Tab-separated table of C-alpha atoms and ligand atoms in Angstrom:
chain	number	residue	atom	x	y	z
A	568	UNK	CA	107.636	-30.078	-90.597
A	569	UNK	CA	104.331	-28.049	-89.781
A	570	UNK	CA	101.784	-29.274	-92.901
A	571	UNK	CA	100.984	-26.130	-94.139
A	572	UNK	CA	104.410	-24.152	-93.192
A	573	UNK	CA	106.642	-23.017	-95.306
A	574	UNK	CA	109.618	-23.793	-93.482
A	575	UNK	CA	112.130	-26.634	-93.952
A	576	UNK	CA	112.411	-29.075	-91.302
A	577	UNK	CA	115.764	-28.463	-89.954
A	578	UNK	CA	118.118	-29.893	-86.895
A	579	UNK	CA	118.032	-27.774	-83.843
A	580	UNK	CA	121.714	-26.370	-84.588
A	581	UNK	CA	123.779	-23.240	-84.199
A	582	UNK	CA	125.841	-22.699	-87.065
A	583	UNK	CA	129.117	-20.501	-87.430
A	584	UNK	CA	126.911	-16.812	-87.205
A	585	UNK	CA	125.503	-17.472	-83.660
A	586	UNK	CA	122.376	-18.870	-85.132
A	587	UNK	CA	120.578	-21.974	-84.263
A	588	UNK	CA	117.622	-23.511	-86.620
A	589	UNK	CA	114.419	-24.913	-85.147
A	590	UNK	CA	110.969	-25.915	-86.534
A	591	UNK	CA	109.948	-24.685	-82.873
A	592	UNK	CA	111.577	-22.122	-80.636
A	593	UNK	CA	109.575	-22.331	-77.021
A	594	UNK	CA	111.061	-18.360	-75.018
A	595	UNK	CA	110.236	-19.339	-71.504
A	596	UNK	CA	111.830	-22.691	-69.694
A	597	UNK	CA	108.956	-22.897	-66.933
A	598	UNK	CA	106.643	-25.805	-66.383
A	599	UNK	CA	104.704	-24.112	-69.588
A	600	UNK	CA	106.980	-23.825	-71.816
A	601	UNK	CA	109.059	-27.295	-71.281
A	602	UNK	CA	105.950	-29.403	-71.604
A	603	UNK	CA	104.767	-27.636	-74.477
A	604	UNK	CA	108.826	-28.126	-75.857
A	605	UNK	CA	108.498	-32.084	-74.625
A	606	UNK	CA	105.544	-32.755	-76.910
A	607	UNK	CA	106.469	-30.678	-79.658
A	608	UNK	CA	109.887	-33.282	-79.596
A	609	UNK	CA	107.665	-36.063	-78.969
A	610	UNK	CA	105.623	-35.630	-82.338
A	611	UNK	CA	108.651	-35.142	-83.768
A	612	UNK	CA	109.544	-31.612	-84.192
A	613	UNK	CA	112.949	-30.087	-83.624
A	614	UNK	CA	112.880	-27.657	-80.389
A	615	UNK	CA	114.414	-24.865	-79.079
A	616	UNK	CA	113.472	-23.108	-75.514
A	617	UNK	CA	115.013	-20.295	-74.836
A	618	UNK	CA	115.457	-19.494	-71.184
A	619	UNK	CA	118.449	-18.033	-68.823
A	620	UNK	CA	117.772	-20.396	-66.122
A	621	UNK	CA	115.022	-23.290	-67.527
A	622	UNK	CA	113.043	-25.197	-64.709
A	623	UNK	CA	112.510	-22.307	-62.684
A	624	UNK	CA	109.618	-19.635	-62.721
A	625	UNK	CA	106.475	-19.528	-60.659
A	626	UNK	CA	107.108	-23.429	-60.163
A	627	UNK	CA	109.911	-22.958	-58.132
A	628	UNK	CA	107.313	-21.229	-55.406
A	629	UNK	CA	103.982	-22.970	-56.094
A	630	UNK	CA	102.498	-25.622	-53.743
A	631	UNK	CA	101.059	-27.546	-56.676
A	632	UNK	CA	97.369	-28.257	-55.209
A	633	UNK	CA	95.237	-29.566	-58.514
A	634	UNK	CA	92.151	-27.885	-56.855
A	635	UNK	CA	89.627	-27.965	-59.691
A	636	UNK	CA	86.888	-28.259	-57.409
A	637	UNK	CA	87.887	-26.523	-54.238
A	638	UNK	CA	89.317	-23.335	-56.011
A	639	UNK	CA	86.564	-22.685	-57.963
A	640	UNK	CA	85.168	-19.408	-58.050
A	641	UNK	CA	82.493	-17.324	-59.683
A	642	UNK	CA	82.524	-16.229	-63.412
A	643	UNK	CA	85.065	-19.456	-64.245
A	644	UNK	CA	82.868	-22.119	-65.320
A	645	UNK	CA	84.170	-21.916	-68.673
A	646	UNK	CA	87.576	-22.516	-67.370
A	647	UNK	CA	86.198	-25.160	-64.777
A	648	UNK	CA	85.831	-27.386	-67.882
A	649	UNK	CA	89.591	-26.940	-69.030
A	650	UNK	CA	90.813	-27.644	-65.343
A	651	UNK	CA	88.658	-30.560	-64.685
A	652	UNK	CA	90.199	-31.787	-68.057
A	653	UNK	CA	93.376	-31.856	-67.154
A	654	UNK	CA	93.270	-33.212	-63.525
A	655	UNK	CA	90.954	-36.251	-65.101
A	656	UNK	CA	94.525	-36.662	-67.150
A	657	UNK	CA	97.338	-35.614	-64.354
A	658	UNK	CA	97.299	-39.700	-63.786
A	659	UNK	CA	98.209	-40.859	-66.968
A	660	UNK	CA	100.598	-37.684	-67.589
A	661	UNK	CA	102.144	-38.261	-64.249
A	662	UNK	CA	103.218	-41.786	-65.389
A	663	UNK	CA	103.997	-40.729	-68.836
A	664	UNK	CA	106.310	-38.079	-67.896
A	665	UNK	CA	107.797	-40.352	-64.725
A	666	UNK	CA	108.571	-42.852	-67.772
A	667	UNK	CA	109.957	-39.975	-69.619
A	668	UNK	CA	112.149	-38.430	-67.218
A	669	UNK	CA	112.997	-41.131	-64.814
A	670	UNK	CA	112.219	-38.644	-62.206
A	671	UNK	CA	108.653	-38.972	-59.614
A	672	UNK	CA	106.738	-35.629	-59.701
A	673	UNK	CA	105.151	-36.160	-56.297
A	674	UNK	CA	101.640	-36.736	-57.824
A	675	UNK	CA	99.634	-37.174	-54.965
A	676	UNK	CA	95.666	-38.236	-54.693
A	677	UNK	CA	95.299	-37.224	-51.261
A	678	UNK	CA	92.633	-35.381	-51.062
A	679	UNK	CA	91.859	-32.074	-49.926
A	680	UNK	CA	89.651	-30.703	-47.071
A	681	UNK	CA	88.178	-27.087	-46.966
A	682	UNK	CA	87.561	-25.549	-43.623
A	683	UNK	CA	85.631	-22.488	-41.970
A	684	UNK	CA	87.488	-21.257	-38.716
A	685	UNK	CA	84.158	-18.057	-37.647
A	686	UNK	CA	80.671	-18.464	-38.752
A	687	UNK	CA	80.925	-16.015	-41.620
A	688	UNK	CA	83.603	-17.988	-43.071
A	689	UNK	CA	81.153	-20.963	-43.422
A	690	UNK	CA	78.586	-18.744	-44.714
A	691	UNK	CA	81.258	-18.513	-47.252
A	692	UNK	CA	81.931	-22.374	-47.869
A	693	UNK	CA	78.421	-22.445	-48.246
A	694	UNK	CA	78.222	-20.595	-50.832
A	695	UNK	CA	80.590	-22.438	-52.660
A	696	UNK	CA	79.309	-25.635	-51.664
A	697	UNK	CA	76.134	-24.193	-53.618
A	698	UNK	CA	77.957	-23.232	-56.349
A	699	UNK	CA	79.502	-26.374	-56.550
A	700	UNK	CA	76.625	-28.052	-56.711
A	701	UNK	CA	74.970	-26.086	-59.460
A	702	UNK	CA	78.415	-27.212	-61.623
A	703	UNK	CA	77.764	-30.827	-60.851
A	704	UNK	CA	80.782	-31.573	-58.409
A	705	UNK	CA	81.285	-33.675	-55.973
A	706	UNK	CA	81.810	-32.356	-52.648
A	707	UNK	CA	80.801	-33.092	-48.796
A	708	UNK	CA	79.718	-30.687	-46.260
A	709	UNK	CA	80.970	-32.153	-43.139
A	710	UNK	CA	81.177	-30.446	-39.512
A	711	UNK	CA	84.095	-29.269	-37.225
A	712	UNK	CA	83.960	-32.420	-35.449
A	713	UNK	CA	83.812	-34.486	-38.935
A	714	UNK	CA	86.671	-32.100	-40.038
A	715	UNK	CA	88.726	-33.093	-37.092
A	716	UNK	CA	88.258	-36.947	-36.895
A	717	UNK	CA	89.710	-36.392	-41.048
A	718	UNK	CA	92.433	-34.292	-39.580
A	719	UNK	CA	92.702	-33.995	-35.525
A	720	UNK	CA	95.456	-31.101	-35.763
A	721	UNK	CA	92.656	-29.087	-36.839
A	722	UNK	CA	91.794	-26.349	-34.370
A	723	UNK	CA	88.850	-26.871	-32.115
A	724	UNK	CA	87.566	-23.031	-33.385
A	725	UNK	CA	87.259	-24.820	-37.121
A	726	UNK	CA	83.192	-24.970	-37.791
A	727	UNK	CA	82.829	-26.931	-40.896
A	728	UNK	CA	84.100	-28.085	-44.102
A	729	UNK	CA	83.673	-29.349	-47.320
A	730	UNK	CA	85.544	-32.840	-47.948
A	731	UNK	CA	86.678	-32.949	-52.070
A	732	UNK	CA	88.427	-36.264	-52.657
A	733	UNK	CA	89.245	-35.197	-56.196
A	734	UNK	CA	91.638	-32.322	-55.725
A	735	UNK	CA	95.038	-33.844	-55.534
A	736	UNK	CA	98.686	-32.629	-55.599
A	737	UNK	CA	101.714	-32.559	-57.443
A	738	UNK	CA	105.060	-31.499	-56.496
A	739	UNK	CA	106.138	-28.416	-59.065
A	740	UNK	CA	109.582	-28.464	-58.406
A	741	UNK	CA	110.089	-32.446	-58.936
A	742	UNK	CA	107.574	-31.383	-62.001
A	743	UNK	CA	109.891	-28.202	-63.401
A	744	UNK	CA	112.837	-30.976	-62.725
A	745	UNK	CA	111.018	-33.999	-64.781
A	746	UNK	CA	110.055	-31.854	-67.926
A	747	UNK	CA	113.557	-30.828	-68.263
A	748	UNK	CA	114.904	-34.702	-68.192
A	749	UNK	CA	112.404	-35.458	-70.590
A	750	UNK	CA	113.318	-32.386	-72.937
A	751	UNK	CA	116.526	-33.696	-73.326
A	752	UNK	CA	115.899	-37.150	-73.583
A	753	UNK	CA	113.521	-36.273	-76.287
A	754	UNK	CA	116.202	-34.062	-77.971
A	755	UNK	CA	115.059	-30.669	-77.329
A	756	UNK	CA	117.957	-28.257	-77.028
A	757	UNK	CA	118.420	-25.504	-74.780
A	758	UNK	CA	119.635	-21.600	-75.136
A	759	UNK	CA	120.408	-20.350	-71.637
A	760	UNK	CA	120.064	-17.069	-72.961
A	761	UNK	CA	117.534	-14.396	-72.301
A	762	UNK	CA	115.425	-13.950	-75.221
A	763	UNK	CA	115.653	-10.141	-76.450
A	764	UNK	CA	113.195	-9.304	-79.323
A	765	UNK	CA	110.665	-11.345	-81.707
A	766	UNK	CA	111.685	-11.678	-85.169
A	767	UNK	CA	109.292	-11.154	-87.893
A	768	UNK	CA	110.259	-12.051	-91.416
A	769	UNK	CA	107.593	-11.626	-94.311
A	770	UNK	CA	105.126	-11.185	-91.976
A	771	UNK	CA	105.426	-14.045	-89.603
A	772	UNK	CA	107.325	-14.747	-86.591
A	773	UNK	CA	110.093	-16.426	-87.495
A	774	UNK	CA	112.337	-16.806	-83.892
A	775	UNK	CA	114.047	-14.525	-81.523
A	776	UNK	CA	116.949	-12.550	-80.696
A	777	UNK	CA	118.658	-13.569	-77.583
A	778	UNK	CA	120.613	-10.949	-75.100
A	779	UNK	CA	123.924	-13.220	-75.876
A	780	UNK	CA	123.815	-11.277	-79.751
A	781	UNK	CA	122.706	-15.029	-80.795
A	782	UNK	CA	119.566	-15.665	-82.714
A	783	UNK	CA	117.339	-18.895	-82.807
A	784	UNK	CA	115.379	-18.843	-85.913
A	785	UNK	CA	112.161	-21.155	-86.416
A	786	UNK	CA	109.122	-21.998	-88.370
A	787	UNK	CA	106.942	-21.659	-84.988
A	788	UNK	CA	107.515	-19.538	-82.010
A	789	UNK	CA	105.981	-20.123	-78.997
A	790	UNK	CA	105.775	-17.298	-76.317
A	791	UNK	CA	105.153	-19.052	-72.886
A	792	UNK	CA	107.282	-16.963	-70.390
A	793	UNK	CA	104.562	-16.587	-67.889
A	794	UNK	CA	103.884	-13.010	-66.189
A	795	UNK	CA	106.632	-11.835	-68.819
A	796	UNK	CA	104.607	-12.732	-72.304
A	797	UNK	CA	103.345	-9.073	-71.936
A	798	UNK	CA	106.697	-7.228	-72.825
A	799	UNK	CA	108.855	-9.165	-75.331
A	800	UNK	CA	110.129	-6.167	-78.099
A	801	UNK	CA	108.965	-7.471	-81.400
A	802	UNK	CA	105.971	-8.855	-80.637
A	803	UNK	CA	103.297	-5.642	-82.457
A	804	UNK	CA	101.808	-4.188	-79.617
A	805	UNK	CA	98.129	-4.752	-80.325
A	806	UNK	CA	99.388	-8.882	-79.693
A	807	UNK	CA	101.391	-8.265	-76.586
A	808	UNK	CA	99.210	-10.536	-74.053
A	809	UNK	CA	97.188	-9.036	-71.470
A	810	UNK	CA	98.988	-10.576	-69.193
A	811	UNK	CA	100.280	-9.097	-65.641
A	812	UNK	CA	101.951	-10.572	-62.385
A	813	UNK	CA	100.090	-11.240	-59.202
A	814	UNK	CA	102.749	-12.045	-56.269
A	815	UNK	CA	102.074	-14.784	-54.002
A	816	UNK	CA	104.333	-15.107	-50.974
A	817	UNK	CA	104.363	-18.706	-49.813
A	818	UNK	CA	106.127	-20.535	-46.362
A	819	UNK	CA	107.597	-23.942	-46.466
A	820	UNK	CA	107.758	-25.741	-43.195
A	821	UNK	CA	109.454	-29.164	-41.773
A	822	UNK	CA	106.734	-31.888	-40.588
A	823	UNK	CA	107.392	-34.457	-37.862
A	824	UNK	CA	107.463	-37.824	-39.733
A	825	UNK	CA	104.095	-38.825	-36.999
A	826	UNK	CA	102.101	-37.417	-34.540
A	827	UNK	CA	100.527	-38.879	-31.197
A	828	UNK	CA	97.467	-38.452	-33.671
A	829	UNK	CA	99.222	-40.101	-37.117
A	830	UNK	CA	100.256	-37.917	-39.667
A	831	UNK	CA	100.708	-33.513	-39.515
A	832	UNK	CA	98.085	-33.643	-42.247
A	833	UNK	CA	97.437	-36.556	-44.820
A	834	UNK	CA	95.511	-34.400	-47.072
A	835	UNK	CA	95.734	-30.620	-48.407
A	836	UNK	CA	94.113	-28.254	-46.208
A	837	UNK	CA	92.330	-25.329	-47.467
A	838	UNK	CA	90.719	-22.469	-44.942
A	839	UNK	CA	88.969	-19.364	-44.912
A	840	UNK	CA	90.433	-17.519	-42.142
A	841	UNK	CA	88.452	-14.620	-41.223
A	842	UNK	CA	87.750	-14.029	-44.920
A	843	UNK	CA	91.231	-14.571	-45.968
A	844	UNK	CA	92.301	-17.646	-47.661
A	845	UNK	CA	95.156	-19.637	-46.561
A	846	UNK	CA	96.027	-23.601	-48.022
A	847	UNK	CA	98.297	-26.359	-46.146
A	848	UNK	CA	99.625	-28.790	-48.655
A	849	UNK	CA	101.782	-31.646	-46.660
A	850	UNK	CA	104.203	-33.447	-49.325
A	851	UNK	CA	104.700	-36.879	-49.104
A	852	UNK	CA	108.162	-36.205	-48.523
A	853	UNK	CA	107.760	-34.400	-45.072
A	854	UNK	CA	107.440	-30.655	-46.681
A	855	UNK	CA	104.311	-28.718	-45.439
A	856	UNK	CA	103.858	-25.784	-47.906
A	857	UNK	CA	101.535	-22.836	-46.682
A	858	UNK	CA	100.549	-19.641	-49.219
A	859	UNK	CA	99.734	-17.810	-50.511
A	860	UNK	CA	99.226	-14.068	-50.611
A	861	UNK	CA	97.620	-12.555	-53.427
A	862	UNK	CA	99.408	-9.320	-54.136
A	863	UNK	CA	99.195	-6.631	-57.025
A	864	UNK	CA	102.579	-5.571	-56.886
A	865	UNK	CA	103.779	-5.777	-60.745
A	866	UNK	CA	107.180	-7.689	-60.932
A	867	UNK	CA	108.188	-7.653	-57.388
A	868	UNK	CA	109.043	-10.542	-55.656
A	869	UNK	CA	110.045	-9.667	-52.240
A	870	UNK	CA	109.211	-11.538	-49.152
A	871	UNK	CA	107.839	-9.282	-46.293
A	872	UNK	CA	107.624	-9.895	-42.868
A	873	UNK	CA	103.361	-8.918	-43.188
A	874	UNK	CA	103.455	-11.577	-46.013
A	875	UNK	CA	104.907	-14.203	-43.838
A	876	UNK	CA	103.318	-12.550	-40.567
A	877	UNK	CA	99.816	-13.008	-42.152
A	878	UNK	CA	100.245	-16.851	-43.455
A	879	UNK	CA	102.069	-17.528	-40.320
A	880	UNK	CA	99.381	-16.184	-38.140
A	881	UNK	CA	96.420	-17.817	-39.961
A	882	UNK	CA	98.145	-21.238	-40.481
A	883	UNK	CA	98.798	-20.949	-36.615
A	884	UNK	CA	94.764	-20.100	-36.057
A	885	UNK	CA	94.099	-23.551	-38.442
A	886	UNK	CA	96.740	-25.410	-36.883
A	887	UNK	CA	97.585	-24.620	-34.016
A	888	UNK	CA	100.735	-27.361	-33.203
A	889	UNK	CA	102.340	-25.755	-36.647
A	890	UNK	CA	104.431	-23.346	-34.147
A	891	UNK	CA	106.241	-26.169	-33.213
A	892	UNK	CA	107.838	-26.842	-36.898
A	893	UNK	CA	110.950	-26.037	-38.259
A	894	UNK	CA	110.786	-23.334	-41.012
A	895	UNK	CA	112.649	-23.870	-44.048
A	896	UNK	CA	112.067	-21.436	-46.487
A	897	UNK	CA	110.015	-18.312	-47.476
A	898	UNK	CA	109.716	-17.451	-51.356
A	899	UNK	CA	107.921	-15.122	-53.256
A	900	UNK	CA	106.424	-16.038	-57.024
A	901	UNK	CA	104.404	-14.130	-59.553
A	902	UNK	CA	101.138	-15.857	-61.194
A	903	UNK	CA	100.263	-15.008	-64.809
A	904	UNK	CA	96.981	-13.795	-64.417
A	905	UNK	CA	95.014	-12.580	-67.438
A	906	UNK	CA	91.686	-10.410	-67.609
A	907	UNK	CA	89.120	-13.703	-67.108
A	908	UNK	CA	91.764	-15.721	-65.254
A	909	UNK	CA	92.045	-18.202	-67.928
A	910	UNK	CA	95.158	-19.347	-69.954
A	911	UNK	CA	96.077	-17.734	-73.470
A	912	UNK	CA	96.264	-20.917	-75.773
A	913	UNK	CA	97.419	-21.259	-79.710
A	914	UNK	CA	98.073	-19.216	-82.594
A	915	UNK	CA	97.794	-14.968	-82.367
A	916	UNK	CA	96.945	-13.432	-85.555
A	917	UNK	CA	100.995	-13.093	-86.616
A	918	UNK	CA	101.313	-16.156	-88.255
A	919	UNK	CA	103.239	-18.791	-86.616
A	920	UNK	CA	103.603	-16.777	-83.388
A	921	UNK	CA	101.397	-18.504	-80.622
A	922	UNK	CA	101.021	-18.339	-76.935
A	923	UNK	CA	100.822	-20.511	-74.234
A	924	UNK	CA	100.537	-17.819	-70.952
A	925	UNK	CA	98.291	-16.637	-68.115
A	926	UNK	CA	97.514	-19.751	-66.383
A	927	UNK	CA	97.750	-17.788	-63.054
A	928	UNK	CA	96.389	-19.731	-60.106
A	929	UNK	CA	96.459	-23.283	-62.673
A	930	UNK	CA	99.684	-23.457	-64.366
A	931	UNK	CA	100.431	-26.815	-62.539
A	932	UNK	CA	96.904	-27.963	-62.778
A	933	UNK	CA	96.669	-27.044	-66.522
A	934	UNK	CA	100.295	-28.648	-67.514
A	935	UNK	CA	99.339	-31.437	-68.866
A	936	UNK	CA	96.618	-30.329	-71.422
A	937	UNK	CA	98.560	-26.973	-72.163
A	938	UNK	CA	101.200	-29.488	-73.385
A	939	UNK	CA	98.284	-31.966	-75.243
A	940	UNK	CA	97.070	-28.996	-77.071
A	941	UNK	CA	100.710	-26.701	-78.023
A	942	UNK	CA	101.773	-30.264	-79.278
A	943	UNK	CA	99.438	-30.819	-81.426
A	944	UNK	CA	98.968	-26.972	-82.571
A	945	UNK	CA	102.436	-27.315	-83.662
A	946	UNK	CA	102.453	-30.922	-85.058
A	947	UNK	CA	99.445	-30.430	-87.291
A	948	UNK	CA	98.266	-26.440	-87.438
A	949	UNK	CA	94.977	-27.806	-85.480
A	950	UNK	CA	94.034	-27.199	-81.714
A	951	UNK	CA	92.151	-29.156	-79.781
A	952	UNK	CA	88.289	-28.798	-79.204
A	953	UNK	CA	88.677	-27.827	-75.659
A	954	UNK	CA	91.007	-25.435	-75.798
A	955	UNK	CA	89.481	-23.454	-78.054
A	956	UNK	CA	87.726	-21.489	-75.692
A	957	UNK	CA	91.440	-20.088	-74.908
A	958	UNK	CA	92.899	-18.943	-77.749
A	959	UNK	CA	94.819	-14.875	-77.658
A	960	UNK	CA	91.571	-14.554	-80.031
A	961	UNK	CA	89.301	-13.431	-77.299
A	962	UNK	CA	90.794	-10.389	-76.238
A	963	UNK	CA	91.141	-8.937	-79.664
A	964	UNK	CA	94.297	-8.372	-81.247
A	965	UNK	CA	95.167	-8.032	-85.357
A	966	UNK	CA	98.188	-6.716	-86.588
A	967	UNK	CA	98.234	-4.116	-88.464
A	968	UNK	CA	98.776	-3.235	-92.222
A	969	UNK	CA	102.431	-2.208	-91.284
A	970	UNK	CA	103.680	-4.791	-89.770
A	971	UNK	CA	103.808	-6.470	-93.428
A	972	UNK	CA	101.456	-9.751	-91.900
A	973	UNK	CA	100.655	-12.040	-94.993
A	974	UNK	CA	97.643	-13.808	-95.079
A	975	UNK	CA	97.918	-17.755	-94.577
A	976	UNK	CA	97.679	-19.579	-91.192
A	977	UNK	CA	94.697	-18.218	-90.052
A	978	UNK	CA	94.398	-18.180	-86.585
A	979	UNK	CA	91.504	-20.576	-85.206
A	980	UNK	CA	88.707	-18.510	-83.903
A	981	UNK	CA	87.529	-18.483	-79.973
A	982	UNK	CA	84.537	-21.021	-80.601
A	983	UNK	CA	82.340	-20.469	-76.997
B	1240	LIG	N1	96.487	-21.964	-56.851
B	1240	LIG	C1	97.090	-21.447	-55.704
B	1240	LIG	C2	97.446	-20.045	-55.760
B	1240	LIG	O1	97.266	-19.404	-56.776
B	1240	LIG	O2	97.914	-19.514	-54.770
């Protein structure tokens, strides 16, 4: 039990009604919500996620770079400290979770090489070499030549780079696939159920309703469903995330197991095309995975021909002996993106209703301190210093008179 909640401790079971008992109910099975439902078990706490289909969500279609460094951009130095965080810790969580599970998440320190193909495209690395800089990271402006000695399938057209041997790779799927093993080796139970509408009781949120007439009732909900936290009925609209979709329409291609020159790429390629932005990431495993668009399309998840056209074409301009690959599959996924582009972390101001959404273009960089800090929200009421930054807090938000809210649990302020 929660110090400080007043609900019992109780088994995750359903009993006669339909109705299962949780200290934590986790609605959304994605790479979010499962490793915030692991460490919830792990300290101890009887889970529940809720989810029709767990292990799938943006994971499913994500190429998994951990690009702290080479995906920075302008305006997120606040959030540069929160992804830095968690790739410093991807090695131990990779081995704690490959303990866990059984399972290898394809956690990869390859690497990763960022590449101008015209000169206004370098302008552009330039900039962000400069920017880089003035945030104190490491990273190595080398030439087209340089760039192609690193990686000789590299078009001759390619006029510089930056070298970052700190952004590495994981493999989401093998991830989405581990955190379920290790839910249910650490006893978390599952409700393959959409979840329907928030529960409040006396003020706080005390579970959900799920579309199966079930209900899973707890001392702690958890909203981490991703592009979805913005519309679950219940929730009083003034907390409803600001959360929306951004499609990204990614291509997965077969690599030769060699080359006359060694490997298709031994490191994640990243390129400004013609002032588009395109990223190779070659899995250990043969799998060369090239997205992604960036599309405002709400919750459509189509895969056009222009979306596969333009990575196609652009991938093709980078890499020229690509043509030559088998493809294997085309997907379409939706990123949670929020207002600043940072995650929504902790408790909202309904008491024992907290969030763990909008990770957009980090969710599988930022897995394994979203999971640190829900864990310990839930095990002792407190989060974590750095995360702090990231609570629902900063974008306003109290619930009104009507909706009954008690004081108790207060909600720990935004604190930068
Ligand atoms: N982080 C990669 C993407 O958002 O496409």
């Amino acid at each position: 039990m929660r110090p400080g909640s007043t609900h019992p401790t109780t088994r995750a079971q359903r009993d006669s009604g339909g109705r299962t008992h949780a200290d934590v109910a986790v609605v959304g099975g994605g790479i979010i919500g499962l490793v915030t439902a692991w460490q919830a078990a792990r300290r101890g706490l009887d889970t529940t996620v809720v989810d029709p289909a767990p292990g799938g969500g943006a994971a499913r279609v994500a190429a998994g770079m951990l690009a702290a460094v080479t995906e920075l951009h302008y305006g997120e130095e606040a959030l540069l400290a929160l992804n830095l965080a968690s790739a410093a810790r991807y090695p131990d969580f990779a081995a704690e979770l490959e303990e866990a599970s059984g399972q290898d998440i394809g956690y990869r320190s390859c690497g990763t090489l960022s590449v101008a193909l015209d000169a206004d495209d370098r302008a552009h690395l330039r900039e962000l070499h400069a920017l880089q800089g003035r945030c104190g990271l490491e990273s190595q402006w080398l030439t087209g030549r340089d760039c192609r000695r690193l990686e000789p399938m590299l078009s001759p057209s390619v006029r510089g780079g930056l070298r970052v041997d700190g952004d590495h790779q994981a493999d989401p799927r093998r991830l989405a696939t581990a955190l379920l093993l290790a839910c249910e080796r650490a006893g978390v139970t599952f409700r393959r159920a959409a979840a329907l509408r928030l529960t409040v009781t006396g003020g706080r949120a005390a579970g959900v309703t799920l579309d199966d007439g079930t209900t899973v009732e707890a001392g702690q909900t958890v909203l981490a469903t991703g592009s979805w936290a913005s519309r679950l009925e219940g929730v009083p609209p003034e907390l409803l995330p600001p959360v929306r979709p951004v499609k990204g329409q990614v291509v997965r291609l077969r690599m030769p197991q060699t080359t006359a020159y060694g490997p298709f790429l031994s490191r994640t390629v990243r390129a400004i095309v013609r002032g588009g932005n395109i990223y190779l990431v070659p899995r250990a495993n043969g799998e060369l995975v090239i997205g992604a668009t960036s599309e405002e399309m709400g919750w459509d998840t189509t895969v056009t021909a222009g979306g596969v056209y333009e990575l196609l074409r652009d991938a093709h301009e980078l890499t020229p002996g690509l043509t030559e690959l088998p493809l294997t599959e085309t997907t379409a996924g939706l990123r949670p993106a929020s207002p600043d582009n940072a995650p929504l972390l902790g408790p909202t101001a309904l008491p024992d209703l907290h969030l763990a959404a909008g990770h957009y273009r980090n969710g599988v960089l930022l897995t394994p301190v979203t999971g640190d800090a829900m864990g310990e929200l839930l095990a002792t009421g407190e989060l974590p210093e750095q995360v702090r930054p990231f609570t629902p807090r900063r974008f306003g938000g109290s619930v009104p008179e009507a909706a009954g809210v008690l004081s108790g649990s207060e909600p720990q302020e935004r604190s930068a």
